[in-house]
Amino acid sequence: MIDCSKRALTVGVESWPIAGSFTISRGTKRDAVVVVASISERHHVGRGECVPYVRYGESVEGVAAAIGACSAKIAAGLDRAALQSLLPPGAARNALDCALWDLEAKFSGRSVAFLAGLPAMRPLLTAYTISLADPQTMAARARAASAYRLLKLKLGGDGDRERLAAIREAVPHARLIVDANEAWPPEQAEDLMRAAAEAGVELVEQPLPASNDEILAVIPRPVPVCADESVHDRASLALLVGRYDAVNIKLDKTGGLTEGLATAAEARALGLKVMVGCMVATSLAMAPALLLAQRADWVDLDGPLLLARDREPGLTYDGSAVSPPPPELWG
C-alpha cells in the first residue's frame, strides 16, 4: 500500500521546441507547451504530462492552477476513482490521473499494464503527421517521410482535392489517413469524401465542425469517418453512432488513462472503431496513451517525432514502430 500521508504534488510548465512548425486548419505553432504533474511519496515519483488546448476552453495557466489546487487532496490520499469526480474531463485531470498510475507502478514494482489487468505492452505502428501546406509542399514532405508506413495528412478545406492527388502521386504505396480538424465546408463534404476515396485514404478524421456534423448521418461515407473534436469521453459517444465509424481517443480529452480505457471499451461496445491520438507533446504524454493504443485500430502517437528534441529517457521510434516506454519514463 502507498502511504499517502507524505505525498507532495508539484506542477511544472515546460516549453519544447517543434522541429520547424506544426500547422493545422486552426493555425501554426512552433513550441509545444506542456504541464507536468509530479506526485512524490518517499523516494518514488509518479509523473503525468498534459497539453492544455484552447479549442476546449483551456489555458496553460488555468490547467496548472487546477492541478495545483488538488495539492491538499493529493496529500490526503486522493485516488484515481475520487479524481474522476473531483475534476472534469480534460488536460488537468489527465496529468494527475497518469501521475497516480505511474506512482502506483513505481511503488508496487509492477507495470501499469499489469495493474490495469492488461497484457504487457508491445511495439506498435504509429502514423506520422504531415502538416497543412500547399499541395506541392505536402507532397514533398510525404516523399521525404518514406520511412513511415502510415501518413496522417492535415487538411484545410479549400485545395484539399489537389493536396490529396499530389500526395498520392508522390507516395503511391503509402497508407494514408487525413484530418481536416473541422475545416470542410458542409456543402463540400460529399465531393471531398469522394476525393479521399479516389486517393485511397483509409480514414477521414473530423471533416466537419463538431457543432454541424449531423449531416454525416445522411451523406455517403465511402471512407470511414473518425470523430475527434466531436468526442471527449464516454458521455459523448452515444450521439456519434450513425454519424461516425470510429473515434479518436486522446487522454487530454478523456481526462486520463482511467477514463480513456473505459471510453475505448464503450466505443467498441457501440460498434465504433478506435484510434488513439495525441497532442504535440513529449514521450511522457505518449507513454500512457501507448498502453491505451495496444488494442486500437489506428495509432497516432508521433508527438515526439515532431519536436526538435525529446525528454530523456524517451520512447524509442524505429521508423513507424514505437516501443513500450522504459520504467524510468513512465509506467
GROMACS .gro file of C-alpha atoms in nm:
model
  331
    1MET     CA    1   0.000   0.000   0.000
    2ILE     CA    2   0.112   0.357  -0.068
    3ASP     CA    3   0.148   0.572   0.246
    4CYS     CA    4  -0.035   0.882   0.123
    5SER     CA    5   0.043   1.088   0.433
    6LYS     CA    6   0.375   1.202   0.292
    7ARG     CA    7   0.268   1.271  -0.064
    8ALA     CA    8   0.354   1.601  -0.228
    9LEU     CA    9   0.236   1.745  -0.559
   10THR     CA   10   0.442   1.974  -0.779
   11VAL     CA   11   0.334   2.134  -1.106
   12GLY     CA   12   0.565   2.249  -1.382
   13VAL     CA   13   0.514   2.424  -1.717
   14GLU     CA   14   0.759   2.332  -1.992
   15SER     CA   15   0.810   2.451  -2.349
   16TRP     CA   16   0.952   2.210  -2.608
   17PRO     CA   17   1.051   2.349  -2.949
   18ILE     CA   18   0.888   2.192  -3.253
   19ALA     CA   19   1.110   2.095  -3.543
   20GLY     CA   20   1.018   2.377  -3.784
   21SER     CA   21   0.647   2.435  -3.728
   22PHE     CA   22   0.324   2.241  -3.698
   23THR     CA   23   0.025   2.368  -3.898
   24ILE     CA   24  -0.339   2.260  -3.897
   25SER     CA   25  -0.652   2.435  -4.021
   26ARG     CA   26  -0.673   2.640  -3.700
   27GLY     CA   27  -0.319   2.781  -3.710
   28THR     CA   28   0.052   2.723  -3.666
   29LYS     CA   29   0.258   2.652  -3.355
   30ARG     CA   30   0.635   2.639  -3.307
   31ASP     CA   31   0.650   2.521  -2.947
   32ALA     CA   32   0.470   2.251  -2.753
   33VAL     CA   33   0.380   2.393  -2.412
   34VAL     CA   34   0.301   2.116  -2.165
   35VAL     CA   35   0.205   2.098  -1.798
   36VAL     CA   36   0.364   1.823  -1.586
   37ALA     CA   37   0.221   1.696  -1.258
   38SER     CA   38   0.464   1.512  -1.028
   39ILE     CA   39   0.343   1.327  -0.719
   40SER     CA   40   0.621   1.223  -0.481
   41GLU     CA   41   0.596   0.982  -0.190
   42ARG     CA   42   0.912   0.874  -0.011
   43HIS     CA   43   1.167   0.815  -0.287
   44HIS     CA   44   0.913   0.744  -0.559
   45VAL     CA   45   0.780   1.000  -0.808
   46GLY     CA   46   0.487   0.950  -1.044
   47ARG     CA   47   0.451   1.187  -1.339
   48GLY     CA   48   0.187   1.282  -1.589
   49GLU     CA   49   0.204   1.529  -1.880
   50CYS     CA   50  -0.082   1.715  -2.044
   51VAL     CA   51  -0.137   1.973  -2.318
   52PRO     CA   52  -0.396   2.246  -2.248
   53TYR     CA   53  -0.596   2.311  -2.563
   54VAL     CA   54  -0.766   2.643  -2.640
   55ARG     CA   55  -1.019   2.463  -2.864
   56TYR     CA   56  -1.167   2.318  -2.546
   57GLY     CA   57  -1.151   2.639  -2.347
   58GLU     CA   58  -0.827   2.553  -2.167
   59SER     CA   59  -0.520   2.765  -2.096
   60VAL     CA   60  -0.180   2.673  -1.960
   61GLU     CA   61  -0.233   2.895  -1.657
   62GLY     CA   62  -0.579   2.758  -1.588
   63VAL     CA   63  -0.474   2.394  -1.617
   64ALA     CA   64  -0.167   2.445  -1.398
   65ALA     CA   65  -0.383   2.618  -1.136
   66ALA     CA   66  -0.645   2.340  -1.146
   67ILE     CA   67  -0.377   2.079  -1.086
   68GLY     CA   68  -0.215   2.282  -0.807
   69ALA     CA   69  -0.550   2.326  -0.633
   70CYS     CA   70  -0.555   1.949  -0.576
   71SER     CA   71  -0.240   1.953  -0.358
   72ALA     CA   72  -0.420   1.909  -0.027
   73LYS     CA   73  -0.638   1.627  -0.156
   74ILE     CA   74  -0.336   1.452  -0.307
   75ALA     CA   75  -0.159   1.477   0.030
   76ALA     CA   76  -0.470   1.338   0.198
   77GLY     CA   77  -0.473   1.032  -0.024
   78LEU     CA   78  -0.679   1.118  -0.334
   79ASP     CA   79  -0.702   0.810  -0.555
   80ARG     CA   80  -0.791   0.770  -0.921
   81ALA     CA   81  -1.155   0.686  -0.851
   82ALA     CA   82  -1.209   1.002  -0.648
   83LEU     CA   83  -1.019   1.208  -0.904
   84GLN     CA   84  -1.279   1.127  -1.170
   85SER     CA   85  -1.544   1.326  -0.984
   86LEU     CA   86  -1.309   1.593  -0.848
   87LEU     CA   87  -1.208   1.731  -1.190
   88PRO     CA   88  -1.393   1.730  -1.523
   89PRO     CA   89  -1.253   1.551  -1.828
   90GLY     CA   90  -0.963   1.749  -1.970
   91ALA     CA   91  -0.593   1.816  -1.952
   92ALA     CA   92  -0.564   1.881  -1.576
   93ARG     CA   93  -0.726   1.553  -1.479
   94ASN     CA   94  -0.516   1.372  -1.739
   95ALA     CA   95  -0.187   1.484  -1.584
   96LEU     CA   96  -0.296   1.383  -1.234
   97ASP     CA   97  -0.452   1.053  -1.340
   98CYS     CA   98  -0.140   0.945  -1.528
   99ALA     CA   99   0.083   1.056  -1.239
  100LEU     CA  100  -0.122   0.843  -0.997
  101TRP     CA  101  -0.093   0.540  -1.224
  102ASP     CA  102   0.283   0.595  -1.254
  103LEU     CA  103   0.327   0.636  -0.878
  104GLU     CA  104   0.139   0.315  -0.806
  105ALA     CA  105   0.351   0.127  -1.060
  106LYS     CA  106   0.675   0.253  -0.912
  107PHE     CA  107   0.562   0.179  -0.556
  108SER     CA  108   0.441  -0.172  -0.637
  109GLY     CA  109   0.719  -0.268  -0.874
  110ARG     CA  110   0.452  -0.372  -1.123
  111SER     CA  111   0.382  -0.221  -1.463
  112VAL     CA  112   0.075  -0.008  -1.524
  113ALA     CA  113  -0.031  -0.270  -1.779
  114PHE     CA  114  -0.031  -0.531  -1.503
  115LEU     CA  115  -0.214  -0.300  -1.263
  116ALA     CA  116  -0.480  -0.235  -1.528
  117GLY     CA  117  -0.523  -0.606  -1.597
  118LEU     CA  118  -0.382  -0.578  -1.948
  119PRO     CA  119  -0.113  -0.777  -2.131
  120ALA     CA  120   0.240  -0.642  -2.140
  121MET     CA  121   0.288  -0.364  -2.397
  122ARG     CA  122   0.431  -0.441  -2.739
  123PRO     CA  123   0.568  -0.219  -3.018
  124LEU     CA  124   0.303  -0.055  -3.236
  125LEU     CA  125   0.283   0.112  -3.575
  126THR     CA  126   0.216   0.484  -3.543
  127ALA     CA  127   0.113   0.737  -3.804
  128TYR     CA  128   0.345   1.025  -3.891
  129THR     CA  129   0.183   1.364  -3.945
  130ILE     CA  130   0.234   1.589  -4.247
  131SER     CA  131   0.142   1.949  -4.160
  132LEU     CA  132  -0.101   2.151  -4.367
  133ALA     CA  133   0.062   2.337  -4.657
  134ASP     CA  134   0.019   2.379  -5.034
  135PRO     CA  135  -0.009   2.058  -5.241
  136GLN     CA  136   0.348   2.061  -5.369
  137THR     CA  137   0.500   2.118  -5.026
  138MET     CA  138   0.291   1.845  -4.867
  139ALA     CA  139   0.378   1.604  -5.149
  140ALA     CA  140   0.748   1.673  -5.098
  141ARG     CA  141   0.717   1.621  -4.722
  142ALA     CA  142   0.530   1.296  -4.777
  143ARG     CA  143   0.803   1.176  -5.013
  144ALA     CA  144   1.068   1.267  -4.757
  145ALA     CA  145   0.880   1.068  -4.492
  146SER     CA  146   0.908   0.742  -4.684
  147ALA     CA  147   1.041   0.564  -4.372
  148TYR     CA  148   0.691   0.590  -4.223
  149ARG     CA  149   0.435   0.340  -4.349
  150LEU     CA  150   0.127   0.532  -4.233
  151LEU     CA  151   0.097   0.904  -4.303
  152LYS     CA  152  -0.156   1.138  -4.147
  153LEU     CA  153  -0.228   1.439  -4.366
  154LYS     CA  154  -0.355   1.763  -4.215
  155LEU     CA  155  -0.613   1.916  -4.449
  156GLY     CA  156  -0.785   2.254  -4.457
  157GLY     CA  157  -1.087   2.254  -4.690
  158ASP     CA  158  -1.004   2.465  -4.996
  159GLY     CA  159  -0.741   2.292  -5.208
  160ASP     CA  160  -0.778   1.955  -5.037
  161ARG     CA  161  -0.867   1.769  -5.358
  162GLU     CA  162  -0.540   1.895  -5.512
  163ARG     CA  163  -0.347   1.809  -5.194
  164LEU     CA  164  -0.477   1.453  -5.196
  165ALA     CA  165  -0.395   1.398  -5.563
  166ALA     CA  166  -0.044   1.541  -5.533
  167ILE     CA  167   0.038   1.338  -5.223
  168ARG     CA  168  -0.095   1.013  -5.365
  169GLU     CA  169   0.116   1.066  -5.677
  170ALA     CA  170   0.424   1.133  -5.461
  171VAL     CA  171   0.376   0.827  -5.237
  172PRO     CA  172   0.174   0.575  -5.439
  173HIS     CA  173   0.217   0.291  -5.188
  174ALA     CA  174   0.185   0.470  -4.853
  175ARG     CA  175  -0.112   0.417  -4.626
  176LEU     CA  176  -0.294   0.748  -4.579
  177ILE     CA  177  -0.530   0.890  -4.321
  178VAL     CA  178  -0.645   1.252  -4.325
  179ASP     CA  179  -0.751   1.501  -4.060
  180ALA     CA  180  -0.942   1.815  -4.154
  181ASN     CA  181  -0.977   1.948  -3.796
  182GLU     CA  182  -1.337   2.058  -3.869
  183ALA     CA  183  -1.236   2.258  -4.179
  184TRP     CA  184  -1.452   2.107  -4.454
  185PRO     CA  185  -1.749   2.324  -4.553
  186PRO     CA  186  -2.062   2.108  -4.522
  187GLU     CA  187  -2.158   2.176  -4.885
  188GLN     CA  188  -1.822   2.032  -4.999
  189ALA     CA  189  -1.822   1.729  -4.774
  190GLU     CA  190  -1.952   1.477  -5.030
  191ASP     CA  191  -1.709   1.589  -5.300
  192LEU     CA  192  -1.411   1.587  -5.065
  193MET     CA  193  -1.512   1.246  -4.932
  194ARG     CA  194  -1.507   1.116  -5.289
  195ALA     CA  195  -1.166   1.273  -5.341
  196ALA     CA  196  -1.039   1.094  -5.032
  197ALA     CA  197  -1.174   0.764  -5.162
  198GLU     CA  198  -1.013   0.822  -5.502
  199ALA     CA  199  -0.678   0.882  -5.329
  200GLY     CA  200  -0.704   0.554  -5.139
  201VAL     CA  201  -0.741   0.719  -4.799
  202GLU     CA  202  -0.841   0.469  -4.530
  203LEU     CA  203  -0.981   0.711  -4.271
  204VAL     CA  204  -1.113   1.069  -4.268
  205GLU     CA  205  -1.087   1.238  -3.930
  206GLN     CA  206  -1.329   1.511  -3.814
  207PRO     CA  207  -1.415   1.659  -4.155
  208LEU     CA  208  -1.694   1.887  -4.024
  209PRO     CA  209  -1.734   2.115  -3.724
  210ALA     CA  210  -1.846   1.928  -3.414
  211SER     CA  211  -2.145   2.163  -3.397
  212ASN     CA  212  -2.251   2.076  -3.753
  213ASP     CA  213  -2.169   1.709  -3.800
  214GLU     CA  214  -2.522   1.573  -3.810
  215ILE     CA  215  -2.516   1.562  -4.192
  216LEU     CA  216  -2.263   1.278  -4.169
  217ALA     CA  217  -2.560   1.056  -4.084
  218VAL     CA  218  -2.725   1.119  -4.421
  219ILE     CA  219  -2.445   1.164  -4.677
  220PRO     CA  220  -2.246   0.878  -4.832
  221ARG     CA  221  -1.930   0.783  -4.642
  222PRO     CA  222  -1.715   0.596  -4.897
  223VAL     CA  223  -1.426   0.625  -4.648
  224PRO     CA  224  -1.475   0.555  -4.276
  225VAL     CA  225  -1.509   0.877  -4.076
  226CYS     CA  226  -1.349   0.926  -3.736
  227ALA     CA  227  -1.465   1.170  -3.467
  228ASP     CA  228  -1.204   1.381  -3.287
  229GLU     CA  229  -1.339   1.718  -3.175
  230SER     CA  230  -1.683   1.557  -3.155
  231VAL     CA  231  -1.575   1.302  -2.892
  232HIS     CA  232  -1.440   1.360  -2.542
  233ASP     CA  233  -1.528   1.080  -2.302
  234ARG     CA  234  -1.790   0.807  -2.263
  235ALA     CA  235  -2.068   1.063  -2.221
  236SER     CA  236  -2.017   1.191  -2.576
  237LEU     CA  237  -2.024   0.854  -2.753
  238ALA     CA  238  -2.395   0.780  -2.791
  239LEU     CA  239  -2.461   1.080  -3.020
  240LEU     CA  240  -2.187   0.966  -3.259
  241VAL     CA  241  -2.345   0.637  -3.361
  242GLY     CA  242  -2.467   0.667  -3.720
  243ARG     CA  243  -2.254   0.973  -3.789
  244TYR     CA  244  -1.910   0.823  -3.738
  245ASP     CA  245  -1.741   0.489  -3.788
  246ALA     CA  246  -1.454   0.545  -3.542
  247VAL     CA  247  -1.345   0.773  -3.258
  248ASN     CA  248  -1.009   0.932  -3.181
  249ILE     CA  249  -0.946   0.891  -2.809
  250LYS     CA  250  -0.694   1.134  -2.661
  251LEU     CA  251  -0.608   1.131  -2.292
  252ASP     CA  252  -0.616   1.511  -2.278
  253LYS     CA  253  -0.982   1.489  -2.376
  254THR     CA  254  -1.091   1.194  -2.163
  255GLY     CA  255  -0.907   1.328  -1.860
  256GLY     CA  256  -0.658   1.047  -1.828
  257LEU     CA  257  -0.592   0.678  -1.879
  258THR     CA  258  -0.865   0.567  -1.638
  259GLU     CA  259  -1.145   0.721  -1.844
  260GLY     CA  260  -0.957   0.653  -2.168
  261LEU     CA  261  -0.972   0.277  -2.107
  262ALA     CA  262  -1.342   0.297  -2.022
  263THR     CA  263  -1.415   0.513  -2.327
  264ALA     CA  264  -1.240   0.269  -2.560
  265ALA     CA  265  -1.438  -0.023  -2.418
  266GLU     CA  266  -1.767   0.164  -2.454
  267ALA     CA  267  -1.683   0.271  -2.810
  268ARG     CA  268  -1.624  -0.088  -2.912
  269ALA     CA  269  -1.948  -0.195  -2.747
  270LEU     CA  270  -2.125   0.063  -2.964
  271GLY     CA  271  -1.963  -0.076  -3.280
  272LEU     CA  272  -1.714   0.209  -3.325
  273LYS     CA  273  -1.352   0.152  -3.419
  274VAL     CA  274  -1.081   0.323  -3.218
  275MET     CA  275  -0.791   0.550  -3.296
  276VAL     CA  276  -0.562   0.662  -3.015
  277GLY     CA  277  -0.419   1.006  -3.082
  278CYS     CA  278  -0.220   1.279  -2.914
  279MET     CA  279  -0.138   1.645  -2.899
  280VAL     CA  280   0.215   1.757  -2.989
  281ALA     CA  281   0.399   1.667  -2.668
  282THR     CA  282   0.690   1.467  -2.530
  283SER     CA  283   0.728   1.095  -2.469
  284LEU     CA  284   0.590   1.138  -2.118
  285ALA     CA  285   0.249   1.218  -2.266
  286MET     CA  286   0.273   0.939  -2.525
  287ALA     CA  287   0.363   0.660  -2.278
  288PRO     CA  288   0.020   0.613  -2.113
  289ALA     CA  289  -0.151   0.663  -2.449
  290LEU     CA  290   0.065   0.382  -2.587
  291LEU     CA  291  -0.088   0.149  -2.329
  292LEU     CA  292  -0.437   0.253  -2.437
  293ALA     CA  293  -0.334   0.206  -2.802
  294GLN     CA  294  -0.249  -0.163  -2.763
  295ARG     CA  295  -0.595  -0.260  -2.891
  296ALA     CA  296  -0.655   0.035  -3.124
  297ASP     CA  297  -0.730   0.010  -3.495
  298TRP     CA  298  -0.514   0.315  -3.570
  299VAL     CA  299  -0.238   0.471  -3.362
  300ASP     CA  300  -0.129   0.833  -3.395
  301LEU     CA  301   0.135   0.887  -3.127
  302ASP     CA  302   0.405   1.072  -3.319
  303GLY     CA  303   0.424   1.379  -3.092
  304PRO     CA  304   0.795   1.338  -3.004
  305LEU     CA  305   0.885   1.291  -3.371
  306LEU     CA  306   0.758   1.643  -3.438
  307LEU     CA  307   0.979   1.801  -3.169
  308ALA     CA  308   1.331   1.935  -3.210
  309ARG     CA  309   1.423   1.729  -2.902
  310ASP     CA  310   1.251   1.495  -2.658
  311ARG     CA  311   1.294   1.431  -2.288
  312GLU     CA  312   1.537   1.159  -2.177
  313PRO     CA  313   1.473   0.880  -2.142
  314GLY     CA  314   1.204   0.889  -2.406
  315LEU     CA  315   1.023   0.645  -2.630
  316THR     CA  316   1.221   0.464  -2.897
  317TYR     CA  317   1.097   0.512  -3.253
  318ASP     CA  318   1.225   0.299  -3.541
  319GLY     CA  319   1.057   0.438  -3.848
  320SER     CA  320   0.686   0.377  -3.788
  321ALA     CA  321   0.741   0.142  -3.493
  322VAL     CA  322   0.725   0.283  -3.140
  323SER     CA  323   0.839   0.064  -2.850
  324PRO     CA  324   0.696   0.046  -2.496
  325PRO     CA  325   0.828   0.307  -2.251
  326PRO     CA  326   1.117   0.230  -2.016
  327PRO     CA  327   1.001   0.230  -1.650
  328GLU     CA  328   1.219   0.537  -1.585
  329LEU     CA  329   0.995   0.734  -1.822
  330TRP     CA  330   0.653   0.614  -1.709
  331GLY     CA  331   0.459   0.309  -1.607
   0.00000   0.00000   0.00000
